[in-house]
């Protein structure tokens, strides 16, 4: 055995040692394929090139529903009881019309909020918030159905693609808009109302953690509650379990760690 083969052989042995039977982890590639199908089902006229008329639309949607059901059943079975996977996959597919309804409100919110956009198609095709919200709303639905691991993978796919980091555990109402979007962070226990607008760089985060006896952070409510009609401008940090009241405005580059009354404006001193 020459020196090269010896090095390669040792590397294989060392990398193989201590590695047990492969666990049934979800496939990131298959989940990405599943989200692409969800986008094609929710916005068929934009993300399904096979749709040319009403007959083809019904056929294509039916085919994509079957494909999505197969992927979800397969992937959910890797993290849940095999017997539960088909039922959960069907439950998710039954939610798709409601997901579409809510996502269309998000598109409307972006369209109404940005004079630079000419039509809703431009929003759907090119605004990162739509991609992020498809991932988030699908992931959140799966999380509510008790599916572990997979929701976080789905939202992280959007995070890496858009720079928008939304935990699937957050609760977000209708007509939600993020302008630009890069650097937005929304924590696990955030509760966001309807008609809320965020700008780039906004953090809705926690201020501190409580730890259990083993030193692990407790998953307690620790992120803000943002009520209806709130606008938060770029690079603001809103931290802790505080409430930003209805129709309040948070200016850019501010640090907010106390409750904000309804209708108030929080801005930097000049």
Tab-separated table of C-alpha atoms in Angstrom:
chain	number	residue	atom	x	y	z
A	1	UNK	CA	0.000	0.000	0.000
A	2	UNK	CA	1.471	3.350	-1.053
A	3	UNK	CA	1.404	6.499	1.076
A	4	UNK	CA	-1.691	7.926	-0.618
A	5	UNK	CA	-3.709	4.731	-0.171
A	6	UNK	CA	-2.560	4.482	3.434
A	7	UNK	CA	-3.763	8.015	4.213
A	8	UNK	CA	-7.096	7.422	2.468
A	9	UNK	CA	-7.588	4.081	4.231
A	10	UNK	CA	-6.880	5.598	7.651
A	11	UNK	CA	-9.241	8.482	6.960
A	12	UNK	CA	-12.030	6.051	6.044
A	13	UNK	CA	-11.436	3.979	9.170
A	14	UNK	CA	-11.397	6.998	11.458
A	15	UNK	CA	-14.502	8.550	9.902
A	16	UNK	CA	-16.335	5.228	10.095
A	17	UNK	CA	-15.524	4.519	13.732
A	18	UNK	CA	-18.304	5.309	16.154
A	19	UNK	CA	-20.898	5.754	13.392
A	20	UNK	CA	-23.884	3.524	14.047
A	21	UNK	CA	-26.841	2.563	11.921
A	22	UNK	CA	-28.152	5.434	9.854
A	23	UNK	CA	-31.053	7.205	11.508
A	24	UNK	CA	-34.120	8.040	9.446
A	25	UNK	CA	-33.500	11.749	9.183
A	26	UNK	CA	-35.555	13.891	6.796
A	27	UNK	CA	-34.118	14.643	3.371
A	28	UNK	CA	-33.468	18.353	2.890
A	29	UNK	CA	-33.566	17.911	-0.886
A	30	UNK	CA	-36.938	16.148	-0.793
A	31	UNK	CA	-38.387	18.788	1.532
A	32	UNK	CA	-37.200	21.519	-0.839
A	33	UNK	CA	-38.960	19.637	-3.631
A	34	UNK	CA	-42.090	19.525	-1.475
A	35	UNK	CA	-42.038	23.282	-0.867
A	36	UNK	CA	-41.641	23.872	-4.603
A	37	UNK	CA	-44.802	21.816	-5.113
A	38	UNK	CA	-46.603	23.856	-2.443
A	39	UNK	CA	-45.670	27.060	-4.305
A	40	UNK	CA	-46.926	25.551	-7.567
A	41	UNK	CA	-50.209	24.588	-5.895
A	42	UNK	CA	-50.760	27.955	-4.228
A	43	UNK	CA	-49.643	30.063	-7.213
A	44	UNK	CA	-50.158	27.710	-10.205
A	45	UNK	CA	-50.294	30.514	-12.754
A	46	UNK	CA	-46.811	31.633	-11.654
A	47	UNK	CA	-44.880	28.495	-10.694
A	48	UNK	CA	-46.431	25.744	-12.823
A	49	UNK	CA	-45.412	26.056	-16.473
A	50	UNK	CA	-47.745	23.221	-17.507
A	51	UNK	CA	-50.865	25.297	-16.758
A	52	UNK	CA	-52.211	26.675	-20.049
A	53	UNK	CA	-55.990	26.449	-19.525
A	54	UNK	CA	-58.573	25.414	-16.925
A	55	UNK	CA	-58.482	21.738	-17.909
A	56	UNK	CA	-54.715	21.558	-17.655
A	57	UNK	CA	-54.821	23.484	-14.378
A	58	UNK	CA	-57.041	20.857	-12.727
A	59	UNK	CA	-54.920	18.019	-14.121
A	60	UNK	CA	-51.637	19.628	-13.070
A	61	UNK	CA	-52.907	20.515	-9.597
A	62	UNK	CA	-54.138	16.954	-9.139
A	63	UNK	CA	-50.769	15.570	-10.191
A	64	UNK	CA	-48.891	17.941	-7.888
A	65	UNK	CA	-51.165	17.105	-4.956
A	66	UNK	CA	-50.354	13.407	-5.441
A	67	UNK	CA	-46.617	14.177	-5.595
A	68	UNK	CA	-46.778	16.345	-2.480
A	69	UNK	CA	-48.740	13.704	-0.580
A	70	UNK	CA	-46.083	11.111	-1.423
A	71	UNK	CA	-43.216	13.374	-0.314
A	72	UNK	CA	-44.924	14.413	2.917
A	73	UNK	CA	-45.871	10.844	3.810
A	74	UNK	CA	-42.329	9.666	3.161
A	75	UNK	CA	-40.639	12.466	5.085
A	76	UNK	CA	-43.068	12.632	8.011
A	77	UNK	CA	-42.644	8.872	8.458
A	78	UNK	CA	-38.963	9.538	9.132
A	79	UNK	CA	-39.727	11.678	12.183
A	80	UNK	CA	-43.097	10.305	13.343
A	81	UNK	CA	-44.795	6.965	13.688
A	82	UNK	CA	-45.140	5.405	10.216
A	83	UNK	CA	-48.849	4.865	10.822
A	84	UNK	CA	-49.400	8.565	11.531
A	85	UNK	CA	-47.602	9.883	8.454
A	86	UNK	CA	-50.356	9.350	5.825
A	87	UNK	CA	-52.968	10.923	8.099
A	88	UNK	CA	-50.812	13.983	8.824
A	89	UNK	CA	-49.958	14.375	5.131
A	90	UNK	CA	-53.680	14.348	4.274
A	91	UNK	CA	-54.386	16.829	7.063
A	92	UNK	CA	-51.768	19.192	5.637
A	93	UNK	CA	-53.114	18.927	2.101
A	94	UNK	CA	-56.597	19.696	3.402
A	95	UNK	CA	-55.125	22.948	4.806
A	96	UNK	CA	-53.696	24.097	1.453
A	97	UNK	CA	-56.742	26.196	0.424
A	98	UNK	CA	-56.550	28.079	3.728
A	99	UNK	CA	-52.795	28.537	3.341
A	100	UNK	CA	-53.402	29.980	-0.112
A	101	UNK	CA	-56.035	32.376	1.232
A	102	UNK	CA	-53.699	33.693	3.930
A	103	UNK	CA	-50.692	33.934	1.610
A	104	UNK	CA	-52.736	35.989	-0.838
A	105	UNK	CA	-53.399	38.458	1.990
A	106	UNK	CA	-49.627	38.717	2.463
A	107	UNK	CA	-49.227	39.455	-1.247
A	108	UNK	CA	-51.946	42.110	-0.995
A	109	UNK	CA	-50.193	43.685	2.006
A	110	UNK	CA	-46.887	43.982	0.161
A	111	UNK	CA	-48.606	45.342	-2.947
A	112	UNK	CA	-50.498	47.956	-0.934
A	113	UNK	CA	-47.399	48.967	1.019
A	114	UNK	CA	-44.889	49.532	-1.787
A	115	UNK	CA	-45.369	52.160	-4.520
A	116	UNK	CA	-42.405	50.655	-6.385
A	117	UNK	CA	-44.378	47.544	-7.380
A	118	UNK	CA	-46.714	47.575	-10.393
A	119	UNK	CA	-48.746	44.393	-9.898
A	120	UNK	CA	-49.206	41.367	-7.649
A	121	UNK	CA	-47.374	39.103	-10.066
A	122	UNK	CA	-44.220	41.132	-9.507
A	123	UNK	CA	-44.639	40.638	-5.747
A	124	UNK	CA	-45.109	36.873	-6.090
A	125	UNK	CA	-42.180	36.400	-8.450
A	126	UNK	CA	-39.588	38.732	-7.018
A	127	UNK	CA	-40.220	39.737	-3.409
A	128	UNK	CA	-38.303	37.574	-0.917
A	129	UNK	CA	-41.034	37.904	1.707
A	130	UNK	CA	-43.406	35.786	-0.408
A	131	UNK	CA	-40.890	32.961	-0.618
A	132	UNK	CA	-40.185	33.244	3.104
A	133	UNK	CA	-43.877	33.266	3.999
A	134	UNK	CA	-44.700	30.220	1.866
A	135	UNK	CA	-42.026	28.345	3.794
A	136	UNK	CA	-43.083	29.772	7.156
A	137	UNK	CA	-46.825	29.202	6.758
A	138	UNK	CA	-46.304	25.622	5.538
A	139	UNK	CA	-43.844	24.933	8.350
A	140	UNK	CA	-46.118	26.486	10.978
A	141	UNK	CA	-49.040	24.326	9.827
A	142	UNK	CA	-46.915	21.185	10.112
A	143	UNK	CA	-45.683	22.234	13.548
A	144	UNK	CA	-49.277	22.674	14.759
A	145	UNK	CA	-49.933	19.134	13.540
A	146	UNK	CA	-47.189	17.866	15.828
A	147	UNK	CA	-44.512	17.214	13.210
A	148	UNK	CA	-40.989	17.657	14.663
A	149	UNK	CA	-37.757	18.701	12.905
A	150	UNK	CA	-39.267	19.144	9.436
A	151	UNK	CA	-40.806	22.598	10.111
A	152	UNK	CA	-37.435	23.993	11.181
A	153	UNK	CA	-35.729	22.572	8.100
A	154	UNK	CA	-38.353	24.193	5.876
A	155	UNK	CA	-37.964	27.656	7.425
A	156	UNK	CA	-34.180	27.393	7.316
A	157	UNK	CA	-34.389	26.708	3.583
A	158	UNK	CA	-36.049	30.118	3.249
A	159	UNK	CA	-33.596	31.719	5.670
A	160	UNK	CA	-30.605	30.685	3.568
A	161	UNK	CA	-32.316	31.837	0.353
A	162	UNK	CA	-33.755	35.179	1.519
A	163	UNK	CA	-31.967	36.254	4.702
A	164	UNK	CA	-35.356	36.264	6.478
A	165	UNK	CA	-35.272	34.093	9.604
A	166	UNK	CA	-38.746	33.165	10.880
A	167	UNK	CA	-39.065	30.414	13.467
A	168	UNK	CA	-41.950	28.064	12.575
A	169	UNK	CA	-43.292	28.399	16.119
A	170	UNK	CA	-44.059	32.110	15.708
A	171	UNK	CA	-47.707	33.083	15.222
A	172	UNK	CA	-48.279	35.574	12.398
A	173	UNK	CA	-51.632	37.014	11.370
A	174	UNK	CA	-52.994	38.015	7.986
A	175	UNK	CA	-51.800	40.810	5.674
A	176	UNK	CA	-48.193	40.541	6.855
A	177	UNK	CA	-45.560	42.508	4.925
A	178	UNK	CA	-41.783	42.684	5.059
A	179	UNK	CA	-40.173	45.310	2.840
A	180	UNK	CA	-36.765	44.288	1.465
A	181	UNK	CA	-36.401	41.678	4.198
A	182	UNK	CA	-32.690	40.970	4.579
A	183	UNK	CA	-31.733	40.408	8.194
A	184	UNK	CA	-35.249	40.133	9.648
A	185	UNK	CA	-35.422	37.760	12.643
A	186	UNK	CA	-38.694	36.588	14.208
A	187	UNK	CA	-38.353	34.404	17.287
A	188	UNK	CA	-40.164	31.223	18.254
A	189	UNK	CA	-42.731	32.665	20.667
A	190	UNK	CA	-43.557	35.886	18.807
A	191	UNK	CA	-47.221	36.679	18.340
A	192	UNK	CA	-47.876	39.052	15.450
A	193	UNK	CA	-51.316	40.434	14.626
A	194	UNK	CA	-52.888	41.464	11.327
A	195	UNK	CA	-51.696	44.229	8.989
A	196	UNK	CA	-48.195	44.377	10.482
A	197	UNK	CA	-45.289	45.702	8.422
A	198	UNK	CA	-41.581	45.159	9.099
A	199	UNK	CA	-38.579	46.565	7.289
A	200	UNK	CA	-35.148	45.067	6.743
A	201	UNK	CA	-32.971	44.243	9.728
A	202	UNK	CA	-35.801	44.117	12.285
A	203	UNK	CA	-35.241	41.724	15.187
A	204	UNK	CA	-38.158	40.441	17.236
A	205	UNK	CA	-36.041	38.602	19.760
A	206	UNK	CA	-35.639	37.576	23.358
A	207	UNK	CA	-33.848	39.589	26.015
A	208	UNK	CA	-32.869	36.764	28.360
A	209	UNK	CA	-33.387	33.062	29.041
A	210	UNK	CA	-34.449	30.937	31.965
A	211	UNK	CA	-32.540	27.703	32.408
A	212	UNK	CA	-33.623	24.318	33.732
A	213	UNK	CA	-31.685	22.262	36.290
A	214	UNK	CA	-29.489	20.812	33.537
A	215	UNK	CA	-28.541	24.224	32.177
A	216	UNK	CA	-30.737	24.137	29.077
A	217	UNK	CA	-32.810	27.225	28.129
A	218	UNK	CA	-36.508	26.808	28.874
A	219	UNK	CA	-38.892	27.237	25.930
A	220	UNK	CA	-40.989	29.898	27.690
A	221	UNK	CA	-42.712	32.895	26.033
A	222	UNK	CA	-39.804	35.312	25.609
A	223	UNK	CA	-40.449	37.195	22.367
A	224	UNK	CA	-42.627	40.251	21.662
A	225	UNK	CA	-46.343	40.469	21.037
A	226	UNK	CA	-46.954	42.792	18.080
A	227	UNK	CA	-50.571	43.917	17.834
A	228	UNK	CA	-52.569	44.799	14.706
A	229	UNK	CA	-51.460	47.622	12.447
A	230	UNK	CA	-47.934	48.034	13.855
A	231	UNK	CA	-45.091	49.270	11.640
A	232	UNK	CA	-41.460	48.613	12.615
A	233	UNK	CA	-38.753	50.338	10.602
A	234	UNK	CA	-35.325	49.089	9.608
A	235	UNK	CA	-32.806	47.736	12.099
A	236	UNK	CA	-35.056	48.137	15.133
A	237	UNK	CA	-34.640	45.527	17.886
A	238	UNK	CA	-37.747	44.688	19.900
A	239	UNK	CA	-36.757	42.329	22.680
A	240	UNK	CA	-38.411	40.332	25.429
A	241	UNK	CA	-42.011	39.415	26.230
A	242	UNK	CA	-43.342	42.915	25.752
A	243	UNK	CA	-46.376	44.199	23.868
A	244	UNK	CA	-46.257	46.736	21.066
A	245	UNK	CA	-49.780	48.156	21.024
A	246	UNK	CA	-52.160	48.458	18.114
A	247	UNK	CA	-51.118	50.911	15.353
A	248	UNK	CA	-47.857	51.857	17.104
A	249	UNK	CA	-44.821	52.877	15.062
A	250	UNK	CA	-41.274	51.832	15.952
A	251	UNK	CA	-38.640	53.936	14.226
A	252	UNK	CA	-35.407	52.680	12.728
A	253	UNK	CA	-32.320	51.754	14.723
A	254	UNK	CA	-34.024	51.785	18.117
A	255	UNK	CA	-33.798	49.294	20.989
A	256	UNK	CA	-37.178	48.541	22.603
A	257	UNK	CA	-37.424	46.467	25.787
A	258	UNK	CA	-40.594	47.903	27.399
A	259	UNK	CA	-44.256	47.890	26.440
A	260	UNK	CA	-45.315	50.393	23.785
A	261	UNK	CA	-48.831	51.866	24.138
A	262	UNK	CA	-51.314	51.687	21.247
A	263	UNK	CA	-50.778	54.433	18.714
A	264	UNK	CA	-47.422	55.491	20.168
A	265	UNK	CA	-44.302	56.415	18.188
A	266	UNK	CA	-40.885	55.287	19.378
A	267	UNK	CA	-38.007	57.051	17.589
A	268	UNK	CA	-34.418	58.036	18.213
A	269	UNK	CA	-33.755	61.326	19.958
A	270	UNK	CA	-32.552	64.035	17.632
